Amino acid sequence: MMKKEYAAYQIEIKRGDKLYPYFLEICQNAKNLYNTTNSIFAKCIQLLNNKKFSTHYKYILKS
């Protein structure tokens, strides 16, 4: 099995750049998605430990 190699680049986008608002929005959306996902996982784990499920969380656990 071949190992995959990954590379990452870091480019500084300054506030005056025309692409700055675009990347700012993408970063904020990624942060919000990360936080929302962590919140849902934490709630699901808490519910699994308590064994009390509301209909909303039953739907989440089924999917």
Short mmCIF file of C-alpha atoms in Angstrom, two decimals:
data_model
loop_
_atom_site.label_atom_id
_atom_site.label_comp_id
_atom_site.label_asym_id
_atom_site.label_seq_id
_atom_site.Cartn_x
_atom_site.Cartn_y
_atom_site.Cartn_z
CA MET A 1 0.00 0.00 0.00
CA MET A 2 1.41 3.38 -1.02
CA LYS A 3 1.62 6.15 1.50
CA LYS A 4 -0.11 9.36 0.53
CA GLU A 5 1.82 12.57 0.84
CA TYR A 6 0.06 15.76 1.74
CA ALA A 7 1.37 19.28 1.44
CA ALA A 8 0.01 22.47 2.92
CA TYR A 9 0.83 26.03 2.02
CA GLN A 10 0.29 29.16 4.04
CA ILE A 11 -0.31 32.41 2.20
CA GLU A 12 -0.91 35.66 4.04
CA ILE A 13 -3.87 37.63 2.67
CA LYS A 14 -3.79 41.24 3.85
CA ARG A 15 -6.89 43.26 4.69
CA GLY A 16 -6.50 45.45 1.61
CA ASP A 17 -6.52 42.49 -0.79
CA LYS A 18 -9.63 42.11 -2.95
CA LEU A 19 -9.92 38.43 -1.93
CA TYR A 20 -9.77 39.18 1.81
CA PRO A 21 -13.58 39.30 2.37
CA TYR A 22 -14.01 36.02 0.48
CA PHE A 23 -11.44 34.15 2.58
CA LEU A 24 -12.70 35.77 5.78
CA GLU A 25 -16.20 34.44 5.09
CA ILE A 26 -14.88 30.96 4.25
CA CYS A 27 -12.87 30.83 7.48
CA GLN A 28 -15.85 31.97 9.56
CA ASN A 29 -18.11 29.38 7.92
CA ALA A 30 -15.55 26.63 8.54
CA LYS A 31 -15.22 27.66 12.19
CA ASN A 32 -19.02 27.69 12.62
CA LEU A 33 -19.37 24.27 10.99
CA TYR A 34 -16.64 22.84 13.25
CA ASN A 35 -18.28 24.25 16.40
CA THR A 36 -21.76 23.09 15.37
CA THR A 37 -20.51 19.58 14.63
CA ASN A 38 -18.72 19.36 17.97
CA SER A 39 -21.86 20.57 19.74
CA ILE A 40 -24.04 17.95 18.05
CA PHE A 41 -21.57 15.16 18.85
CA ALA A 42 -21.35 16.26 22.48
CA LYS A 43 -25.15 16.33 22.79
CA CYS A 44 -25.47 12.89 21.19
CA ILE A 45 -22.88 11.40 23.54
CA GLN A 46 -24.61 13.01 26.50
CA LEU A 47 -27.96 11.62 25.35
CA LEU A 48 -26.51 8.15 24.84
CA ASN A 49 -25.19 8.22 28.39
CA ASN A 50 -28.51 9.45 29.83
CA LYS A 51 -30.70 7.21 27.64
CA LYS A 52 -33.26 10.04 27.34
CA PHE A 53 -34.06 10.94 23.74
CA SER A 54 -36.26 13.68 22.39
CA THR A 55 -37.77 13.19 18.93
CA HIS A 56 -35.24 15.64 17.46
CA TYR A 57 -32.29 13.64 18.74
CA LYS A 58 -33.88 10.32 17.76
CA TYR A 59 -33.88 11.64 14.20
CA ILE A 60 -30.21 12.68 14.47
CA LEU A 61 -29.17 9.30 15.86
CA LYS A 62 -31.00 7.43 13.08
CA SER A 63 -29.12 9.28 10.32
#
